[in-house]
Amino acid sequence: MPANKTGSSPKKKGRRLRLIVIAVVLLLVGGLGFGTYWSISTVRASFPETTGSLQLKGLSDPVQVKRDGNGIPQIYGDSPEDLFRAQGFVQAQDRFWEMDVRRHMTAGRLSEMFGSGQVETDAFLRTMGWRRVAQQEYDTKLSPSTKKYLRAYSDGVNAYLKDHEGKALSVEYAALDFKNDGYKPEKWTPVDSVAWLKAMAWDLRGNMQDEVDRALASSRLSAKQIEELYPSYPYSRNKPIVQGGALNEATDEFDPKATSTGTAGATGSTGATGGAAGSTGVPSGVGGATQGLQSRLTSMSKTLEKVPALLGPNGSGIGSNSWVVSGKYTTTGKPLLANDPHLAPQLPSVWYQMGLHCNQVSSKCPFDAAGYTFSGMPGVVIGHNQNISWGMTNLGADVSDLYLEKVTATHYLYDGKQVPFRSREETIKVAGGKNRTITVRSTNNGPIVSDRDDELTNVGKSAPVGSGADDVAPDRGDGYAVALKWTALSPSNSMDAVFGLNSARNFDEFRKAARDFAVPAQNLIYADTKGNIGYQAPGRIPVRNEGDGRYPAPGWDSRYRWSSKFIPQSALPWEYNPDRGYIVTANQAVIDKKKYPYLLTDDWGYGARSQRITDLIESKIKDGGKISTDDMQSLQTDNSSEIAKVLTPYLLKINVKDPFVREAQKLLEGWDYTQDADSAAAAYFNSVWRNTLMLAFGDKLPKELRVKGQCLRVRPAGDSGPLEDLDGNTRLVRECGTRDADQAQPDGGDRWYEVVRKLIKEPGNDWWKTAGTRNHPGATNRDQLLAQAMKNARSELTAKLGKNINTWSWGRLHRLTLKNQTLGTEGPGVVQWMLNRGPWDLAGGEAAVNATGWNAAGGYDVTWVPSMRMVVNLDNFDKSRWINLTGASGHAYNAHYTDQTEKWAKGELLPWAFSKTAVDKSTDDQLALTP
């Protein structure tokens, strides 16, 4: 892959660029076939003009675009329309390929760009109808000012498109010509921007995968075993975000200063308990599911995997850190706020750094904000303005449910009556192929997602039906269809919230903007220049009449429909200047469920990161200590492993006689549980952890949860007889996993920390037992299994890293490769070589604060990352710091393609200029956009 180079002076950048491009072109001309097209001019044709003057039609006054040494733009204008028109133009300069792919994805039109291989994905996306909902939002929900800003942004994008096409837009279009000759992007529309929020919501949708996985596990595990793998949240050990307050049930308003009345957990309209789940949340019959259920849920899972996850694998890994510390405990005397969202590694990064500044801030031009934006969407998503700063982490509320539906070709059953589907036809255009037409059928619970795959027609053949619904369950016949109920499939005005946050001046205005943030539900933290800190949980979160959303619900029974109301915004938890002086959100529980009557979810992150952050803050401010900006930055790169603290003492007690394994075991003696990139101990421990999980749990899960291609000899599903028949023949069958590596189980996240934390104290528990043969007995207790895991890990690392343990390091196992979206993963090899970058050897790990995530079932490669990091100084914004995963540019070989990555990998941050004086001082390139 091309070298990872950071930017320097313009002359050095230009000279290095020429050398790289010349070398690449010579290689290509030397026989790879692309040389005729991929010349120096092809590669450089799309690089943006960043100096001088350009005319931008529609501006009312000139706009200045000032870029620093990393190519990060700060835009200055006299009106909001001018700012957002310029934002659209500049983002198209740097990132239009990314924008174009995103809008085709959200509209279910990837096949128009990439051909027949995307038809199934498009069909599923059309079935959900993201683009249709976005159009409804634009037509009926958004404020006039928001629509005006969206139109201005679109005009800016289209002004750039008018004068650029093909290779002048991006080198990827030159490559696309080989597959889709003559492709030309359409004009950008406001709805293209709104639809991106649906993709964001999909990746942050909550527990849908858990819902599927629990049901899939039922073919091999009992209801009790499944519950053991999904333990309850440890409220007593890992503190929730909001640690006080109570709901005034008379007014349905949350009061952060009130004392809990002890009435939480009520049933009925709050939906906190009751329904099919009973006390454990497991529908009756789940342990006896047949192969029909397995087949159908497998197909559902595969279909979910096909939908592009632009933000990251949905599950326990995706998340974020944010925290804010009051000036009472900071060296500046004003708050410090940190945020680092954990998302899928992408090239370019999902984030785009930018500043949007009205020359004179007023009611007519209220914007003076900087931070992280999404290419293709106006405004700043995370960052600060001249008065406040805000950050986000995924709240994780359960906002989607799967419903089993008894259907005919034209009707579905509901309360004993046949109801006609709401149907529509969708035509999918295919580059280089024939159009495909699909029929989308919807019930009152949402679209039938099981129509989208031949196997998916089997999803509900024997799906569990909860107690309380069994008496009204229809004849199963050929099985049930599956519908998706999801808050994002109803129009909302979430886009209004973006501009509200950008212009908010205080906590009241911040909370008012948050009320519009319907989808996706996010934890919002807050700080202002007057010294206040706060938190708000926004979002459209359903109230269930029956059931708890942990398993598919019976769609034919009206008792299981969502209530007509959502949790009132006034009732959602919030805090303002809590006495403890800080607020931490890292996907842990929002509030103790015993103190809050509404059900948000039972599938929280388990709080390993949040409690580590809390403990480090507490240790720093103990006895009058103060936290500095450096401390905030250092905390973001904390590499400590919580599970290592739990498991290592047990590993060291095992009497290992094999000197080969004992040599590796010694690495753990005196280890401080820190996962630095050069740590041999971290490499060995994480391999032991991975092998422990596979022996204790992974090898007992159904093939639908295991990694694709990993094969085991296991009992047939439902077979509890002897391992051999009367003739001495084995009864085991060969089963191979079917799931993508970054989605498989056990993934090793902090849910598994909680599972092992409990079981480690039960050495004779059945989970520690493994199947064996006459010649190779399996483990019968904890220590035997851990001994086998240490042996397996020694062998694995010897194969991967060599016999000499002195050469081992965690970073050599734990690597990040940045892949250009679409063509960087599925394009011709030479195109991937040109567009991708890496690898980087990384520190950190799964559920560490420095959350360079990996999936223990799939391997050690990095699958999600802190996609950006920022520390905001509310005393002096110019002393704030930020970093992006890649760089400002989406153009391969541009100096700013990955110029921030090396610093990001080391935990470094860049200076973040905000005031006009500081921006002018840091400006390298200046472009004037004129009417």
JSON list of N, CA and C in Angstrom, two decimals, residues 339-385:
[
{"chain": "A", "resi": 339, "resn": "ASN", "atom": "N", "xyz": [-14.82, 14.26, 23.86]},
{"chain": "A", "resi": 339, "resn": "ASN", "atom": "CA", "xyz": [-15.71, 13.37, 23.11]},
{"chain": "A", "resi": 339, "resn": "ASN", "atom": "C", "xyz": [-14.88, 12.58, 22.11]},
{"chain": "A", "resi": 340, "resn": "ASP", "atom": "N", "xyz": [-15.17, 11.29, 22.00]},
{"chain": "A", "resi": 340, "resn": "ASP", "atom": "CA", "xyz": [-14.57, 10.47, 20.94]},
{"chain": "A", "resi": 340, "resn": "ASP", "atom": "C", "xyz": [-15.53, 9.35, 20.57]},
{"chain": "A", "resi": 341, "resn": "PRO", "atom": "N", "xyz": [-16.30, 9.54, 19.48]},
{"chain": "A", "resi": 341, "resn": "PRO", "atom": "CA", "xyz": [-17.25, 8.51, 19.03]},
{"chain": "A", "resi": 341, "resn": "PRO", "atom": "C", "xyz": [-16.53, 7.30, 18.46]},
{"chain": "A", "resi": 342, "resn": "HIS", "atom": "N", "xyz": [-16.97, 6.11, 18.82]},
{"chain": "A", "resi": 342, "resn": "HIS", "atom": "CA", "xyz": [-16.36, 4.86, 18.36]},
{"chain": "A", "resi": 342, "resn": "HIS", "atom": "C", "xyz": [-17.18, 4.30, 17.21]},
{"chain": "A", "resi": 343, "resn": "LEU", "atom": "N", "xyz": [-16.62, 4.39, 16.02]},
{"chain": "A", "resi": 343, "resn": "LEU", "atom": "CA", "xyz": [-17.33, 4.02, 14.81]},
{"chain": "A", "resi": 343, "resn": "LEU", "atom": "C", "xyz": [-16.42, 3.20, 13.91]},
{"chain": "A", "resi": 344, "resn": "ALA", "atom": "N", "xyz": [-16.94, 2.76, 12.78]},
{"chain": "A", "resi": 344, "resn": "ALA", "atom": "CA", "xyz": [-16.14, 1.96, 11.86]},
{"chain": "A", "resi": 344, "resn": "ALA", "atom": "C", "xyz": [-15.01, 2.78, 11.26]},
{"chain": "A", "resi": 345, "resn": "PRO", "atom": "N", "xyz": [-13.82, 2.20, 11.15]},
{"chain": "A", "resi": 345, "resn": "PRO", "atom": "CA", "xyz": [-12.75, 2.93, 10.47]},
{"chain": "A", "resi": 345, "resn": "PRO", "atom": "C", "xyz": [-13.06, 3.05, 8.98]},
{"chain": "A", "resi": 346, "resn": "GLN", "atom": "N", "xyz": [-12.97, 4.26, 8.47]},
{"chain": "A", "resi": 346, "resn": "GLN", "atom": "CA", "xyz": [-13.28, 4.52, 7.07]},
{"chain": "A", "resi": 346, "resn": "GLN", "atom": "C", "xyz": [-12.24, 5.46, 6.49]},
{"chain": "A", "resi": 347, "resn": "LEU", "atom": "N", "xyz": [-12.12, 5.39, 5.17]},
{"chain": "A", "resi": 347, "resn": "LEU", "atom": "CA", "xyz": [-11.24, 6.29, 4.45]},
{"chain": "A", "resi": 347, "resn": "LEU", "atom": "C", "xyz": [-12.02, 6.87, 3.28]},
{"chain": "A", "resi": 348, "resn": "PRO", "atom": "N", "xyz": [-12.33, 8.18, 3.32]},
{"chain": "A", "resi": 348, "resn": "PRO", "atom": "CA", "xyz": [-12.01, 9.13, 4.38]},
{"chain": "A", "resi": 348, "resn": "PRO", "atom": "C", "xyz": [-12.86, 8.89, 5.63]},
{"chain": "A", "resi": 349, "resn": "SER", "atom": "N", "xyz": [-12.47, 9.54, 6.72]},
{"chain": "A", "resi": 349, "resn": "SER", "atom": "CA", "xyz": [-13.22, 9.43, 7.96]},
{"chain": "A", "resi": 349, "resn": "SER", "atom": "C", "xyz": [-14.66, 9.87, 7.75]},
{"chain": "A", "resi": 350, "resn": "VAL", "atom": "N", "xyz": [-15.55, 9.31, 8.56]},
{"chain": "A", "resi": 350, "resn": "VAL", "atom": "CA", "xyz": [-16.95, 9.72, 8.50]},
{"chain": "A", "resi": 350, "resn": "VAL", "atom": "C", "xyz": [-17.12, 11.19, 8.86]},
{"chain": "A", "resi": 351, "resn": "TRP", "atom": "N", "xyz": [-16.13, 11.75, 9.59]},
{"chain": "A", "resi": 351, "resn": "TRP", "atom": "CA", "xyz": [-16.20, 13.14, 10.03]},
{"chain": "A", "resi": 351, "resn": "TRP", "atom": "C", "xyz": [-15.44, 14.07, 9.11]},
{"chain": "A", "resi": 352, "resn": "TYR", "atom": "N", "xyz": [-15.90, 15.32, 9.08]},
{"chain": "A", "resi": 352, "resn": "TYR", "atom": "CA", "xyz": [-15.22, 16.37, 8.31]},
{"chain": "A", "resi": 352, "resn": "TYR", "atom": "C", "xyz": [-15.14, 17.60, 9.21]},
{"chain": "A", "resi": 353, "resn": "GLN", "atom": "N", "xyz": [-13.92, 18.03, 9.54]},
{"chain": "A", "resi": 353, "resn": "GLN", "atom": "CA", "xyz": [-13.73, 19.17, 10.44]},
{"chain": "A", "resi": 353, "resn": "GLN", "atom": "C", "xyz": [-13.95, 20.48, 9.69]},
{"chain": "A", "resi": 354, "resn": "MET", "atom": "N", "xyz": [-14.59, 21.42, 10.37]},
{"chain": "A", "resi": 354, "resn": "MET", "atom": "CA", "xyz": [-14.94, 22.67, 9.69]},
{"chain": "A", "resi": 354, "resn": "MET", "atom": "C", "xyz": [-15.41, 23.72, 10.70]},
{"chain": "A", "resi": 355, "resn": "GLY", "atom": "N", "xyz": [-15.25, 24.97, 10.34]},
{"chain": "A", "resi": 355, "resn": "GLY", "atom": "CA", "xyz": [-15.83, 26.07, 11.11]},
{"chain": "A", "resi": 355, "resn": "GLY", "atom": "C", "xyz": [-16.78, 26.87, 10.24]},
{"chain": "A", "resi": 356, "resn": "LEU", "atom": "N", "xyz": [-17.88, 27.33, 10.82]},
{"chain": "A", "resi": 356, "resn": "LEU", "atom": "CA", "xyz": [-18.89, 28.13, 10.12]},
{"chain": "A", "resi": 356, "resn": "LEU", "atom": "C", "xyz": [-19.11, 29.40, 10.93]},
{"chain": "A", "resi": 357, "resn": "HIS", "atom": "N", "xyz": [-18.70, 30.55, 10.38]},
{"chain": "A", "resi": 357, "resn": "HIS", "atom": "CA", "xyz": [-18.67, 31.78, 11.17]},
{"chain": "A", "resi": 357, "resn": "HIS", "atom": "C", "xyz": [-19.40, 32.92, 10.46]},
{"chain": "A", "resi": 358, "resn": "CYS", "atom": "N", "xyz": [-20.41, 33.45, 11.10]},
{"chain": "A", "resi": 358, "resn": "CYS", "atom": "CA", "xyz": [-20.99, 34.71, 10.63]},
{"chain": "A", "resi": 358, "resn": "CYS", "atom": "C", "xyz": [-20.01, 35.83, 10.98]},
{"chain": "A", "resi": 359, "resn": "ASN", "atom": "N", "xyz": [-19.75, 36.71, 10.03]},
{"chain": "A", "resi": 359, "resn": "ASN", "atom": "CA", "xyz": [-18.82, 37.81, 10.28]},
{"chain": "A", "resi": 359, "resn": "ASN", "atom": "C", "xyz": [-19.28, 38.68, 11.44]},
{"chain": "A", "resi": 360, "resn": "GLN", "atom": "N", "xyz": [-20.59, 38.88, 11.52]},
{"chain": "A", "resi": 360, "resn": "GLN", "atom": "CA", "xyz": [-21.19, 39.57, 12.65]},
{"chain": "A", "resi": 360, "resn": "GLN", "atom": "C", "xyz": [-22.33, 38.70, 13.18]},
{"chain": "A", "resi": 361, "resn": "VAL", "atom": "N", "xyz": [-22.15, 38.13, 14.37]},
{"chain": "A", "resi": 361, "resn": "VAL", "atom": "CA", "xyz": [-23.18, 37.25, 14.92]},
{"chain": "A", "resi": 361, "resn": "VAL", "atom": "C", "xyz": [-24.36, 38.09, 15.39]},
{"chain": "A", "resi": 362, "resn": "SER", "atom": "N", "xyz": [-25.56, 37.72, 14.92]},
{"chain": "A", "resi": 362, "resn": "SER", "atom": "CA", "xyz": [-26.78, 38.46, 15.25]},
{"chain": "A", "resi": 362, "resn": "SER", "atom": "C", "xyz": [-27.95, 37.51, 15.10]},
{"chain": "A", "resi": 363, "resn": "SER", "atom": "N", "xyz": [-29.15, 38.02, 15.37]},
{"chain": "A", "resi": 363, "resn": "SER", "atom": "CA", "xyz": [-30.33, 37.17, 15.21]},
{"chain": "A", "resi": 363, "resn": "SER", "atom": "C", "xyz": [-30.53, 36.76, 13.76]},
{"chain": "A", "resi": 364, "resn": "LYS", "atom": "N", "xyz": [-30.06, 37.59, 12.83]},
{"chain": "A", "resi": 364, "resn": "LYS", "atom": "CA", "xyz": [-30.19, 37.27, 11.40]},
{"chain": "A", "resi": 364, "resn": "LYS", "atom": "C", "xyz": [-29.11, 36.29, 10.95]},
{"chain": "A", "resi": 365, "resn": "CYS", "atom": "N", "xyz": [-27.99, 36.31, 11.62]},
{"chain": "A", "resi": 365, "resn": "CYS", "atom": "CA", "xyz": [-26.88, 35.40, 11.28]},
{"chain": "A", "resi": 365, "resn": "CYS", "atom": "C", "xyz": [-26.29, 34.89, 12.60]},
{"chain": "A", "resi": 366, "resn": "PRO", "atom": "N", "xyz": [-26.91, 33.82, 13.16]},
{"chain": "A", "resi": 366, "resn": "PRO", "atom": "CA", "xyz": [-26.58, 33.42, 14.53]},
{"chain": "A", "resi": 366, "resn": "PRO", "atom": "C", "xyz": [-25.45, 32.40, 14.66]},
{"chain": "A", "resi": 367, "resn": "PHE", "atom": "N", "xyz": [-24.74, 32.09, 13.60]},
{"chain": "A", "resi": 367, "resn": "PHE", "atom": "CA", "xyz": [-23.82, 30.96, 13.65]},
{"chain": "A", "resi": 367, "resn": "PHE", "atom": "C", "xyz": [-22.36, 31.39, 13.79]},
{"chain": "A", "resi": 368, "resn": "ASP", "atom": "N", "xyz": [-21.72, 30.80, 14.77]},
{"chain": "A", "resi": 368, "resn": "ASP", "atom": "CA", "xyz": [-20.28, 30.94, 14.97]},
{"chain": "A", "resi": 368, "resn": "ASP", "atom": "C", "xyz": [-19.83, 29.64, 15.62]},
{"chain": "A", "resi": 369, "resn": "ALA", "atom": "N", "xyz": [-19.80, 28.57, 14.82]},
{"chain": "A", "resi": 369, "resn": "ALA", "atom": "CA", "xyz": [-19.61, 27.21, 15.33]},
{"chain": "A", "resi": 369, "resn": "ALA", "atom": "C", "xyz": [-18.48, 26.53, 14.59]},
{"chain": "A", "resi": 370, "resn": "ALA", "atom": "N", "xyz": [-17.84, 25.59, 15.27]},
{"chain": "A", "resi": 370, "resn": "ALA", "atom": "CA", "xyz": [-16.79, 24.79, 14.66]},
{"chain": "A", "resi": 370, "resn": "ALA", "atom": "C", "xyz": [-16.82, 23.40, 15.27]},
{"chain": "A", "resi": 371, "resn": "GLY", "atom": "N", "xyz": [-16.40, 22.44, 14.48]},
{"chain": "A", "resi": 371, "resn": "GLY", "atom": "CA", "xyz": [-16.39, 21.07, 14.98]},
{"chain": "A", "resi": 371, "resn": "GLY", "atom": "C", "xyz": [-16.43, 20.07, 13.86]},
{"chain": "A", "resi": 372, "resn": "TYR", "atom": "N", "xyz": [-17.15, 19.00, 14.11]},
{"chain": "A", "resi": 372, "resn": "TYR", "atom": "CA", "xyz": [-17.19, 17.87, 13.20]},
{"chain": "A", "resi": 372, "resn": "TYR", "atom": "C", "xyz": [-18.53, 17.84, 12.47]},
{"chain": "A", "resi": 373, "resn": "THR", "atom": "N", "xyz": [-18.46, 17.77, 11.15]},
{"chain": "A", "resi": 373, "resn": "THR", "atom": "CA", "xyz": [-19.64, 17.74, 10.32]},
{"chain": "A", "resi": 373, "resn": "THR", "atom": "C", "xyz": [-19.68, 16.42, 9.57]},
{"chain": "A", "resi": 374, "resn": "PHE", "atom": "N", "xyz": [-20.82, 16.14, 8.94]},
{"chain": "A", "resi": 374, "resn": "PHE", "atom": "CA", "xyz": [-20.93, 15.03, 7.99]},
{"chain": "A", "resi": 374, "resn": "PHE", "atom": "C", "xyz": [-20.90, 15.60, 6.58]},
{"chain": "A", "resi": 375, "resn": "SER", "atom": "N", "xyz": [-20.05, 15.07, 5.74]},
{"chain": "A", "resi": 375, "resn": "SER", "atom": "CA", "xyz": [-20.05, 15.49, 4.34]},
{"chain": "A", "resi": 375, "resn": "SER", "atom": "C", "xyz": [-21.41, 15.14, 3.74]},
{"chain": "A", "resi": 376, "resn": "GLY", "atom": "N", "xyz": [-22.04, 16.14, 3.15]},
{"chain": "A", "resi": 376, "resn": "GLY", "atom": "CA", "xyz": [-23.38, 15.93, 2.60]},
{"chain": "A", "resi": 376, "resn": "GLY", "atom": "C", "xyz": [-24.49, 16.50, 3.44]},
{"chain": "A", "resi": 377, "resn": "MET", "atom": "N", "xyz": [-24.13, 17.10, 4.59]},
{"chain": "A", "resi": 377, "resn": "MET", "atom": "CA", "xyz": [-25.15, 17.63, 5.49]},
{"chain": "A", "resi": 377, "resn": "MET", "atom": "C", "xyz": [-24.68, 18.96, 6.07]},
{"chain": "A", "resi": 378, "resn": "PRO", "atom": "N", "xyz": [-25.48, 20.02, 5.99]},
{"chain": "A", "resi": 378, "resn": "PRO", "atom": "CA", "xyz": [-25.04, 21.32, 6.52]},
{"chain": "A", "resi": 378, "resn": "PRO", "atom": "C", "xyz": [-25.02, 21.35, 8.04]},
{"chain": "A", "resi": 379, "resn": "GLY", "atom": "N", "xyz": [-24.25, 22.31, 8.55]},
{"chain": "A", "resi": 379, "resn": "GLY", "atom": "CA", "xyz": [-24.18, 22.50, 9.99]},
{"chain": "A", "resi": 379, "resn": "GLY", "atom": "C", "xyz": [-23.06, 21.71, 10.63]},
{"chain": "A", "resi": 380, "resn": "VAL", "atom": "N", "xyz": [-22.88, 21.92, 11.94]},
{"chain": "A", "resi": 380, "resn": "VAL", "atom": "CA", "xyz": [-21.89, 21.21, 12.75]},
{"chain": "A", "resi": 380, "resn": "VAL", "atom": "C", "xyz": [-22.63, 20.22, 13.63]},
{"chain": "A", "resi": 381, "resn": "VAL", "atom": "N", "xyz": [-22.20, 18.96, 13.63]},
{"chain": "A", "resi": 381, "resn": "VAL", "atom": "CA", "xyz": [-22.88, 17.92, 14.38]},
{"chain": "A", "resi": 381, "resn": "VAL", "atom": "C", "xyz": [-22.38, 17.85, 15.82]},
{"chain": "A", "resi": 382, "resn": "ILE", "atom": "N", "xyz": [-21.06, 17.88, 16.01]},
{"chain": "A", "resi": 382, "resn": "ILE", "atom": "CA", "xyz": [-20.44, 17.85, 17.34]},
{"chain": "A", "resi": 382, "resn": "ILE", "atom": "C", "xyz": [-19.38, 18.94, 17.37]},
{"chain": "A", "resi": 383, "resn": "GLY", "atom": "N", "xyz": [-19.36, 19.74, 18.44]},
{"chain": "A", "resi": 383, "resn": "GLY", "atom": "CA", "xyz": [-18.34, 20.78, 18.51]},
{"chain": "A", "resi": 383, "resn": "GLY", "atom": "C", "xyz": [-18.71, 21.86, 19.51]},
{"chain": "A", "resi": 384, "resn": "HIS", "atom": "N", "xyz": [-18.52, 23.11, 19.11]},
{"chain": "A", "resi": 384, "resn": "HIS", "atom": "CA", "xyz": [-18.84, 24.23, 20.00]},
{"chain": "A", "resi": 384, "resn": "HIS", "atom": "C", "xyz": [-19.15, 25.47, 19.17]},
{"chain": "A", "resi": 385, "resn": "ASN", "atom": "N", "xyz": [-19.84, 26.41, 19.78]},
{"chain": "A", "resi": 385, "resn": "ASN", "atom": "CA", "xyz": [-19.98, 27.74, 19.20]},
{"chain": "A", "resi": 385, "resn": "ASN", "atom": "C", "xyz": [-19.30, 28.75, 20.14]}
]
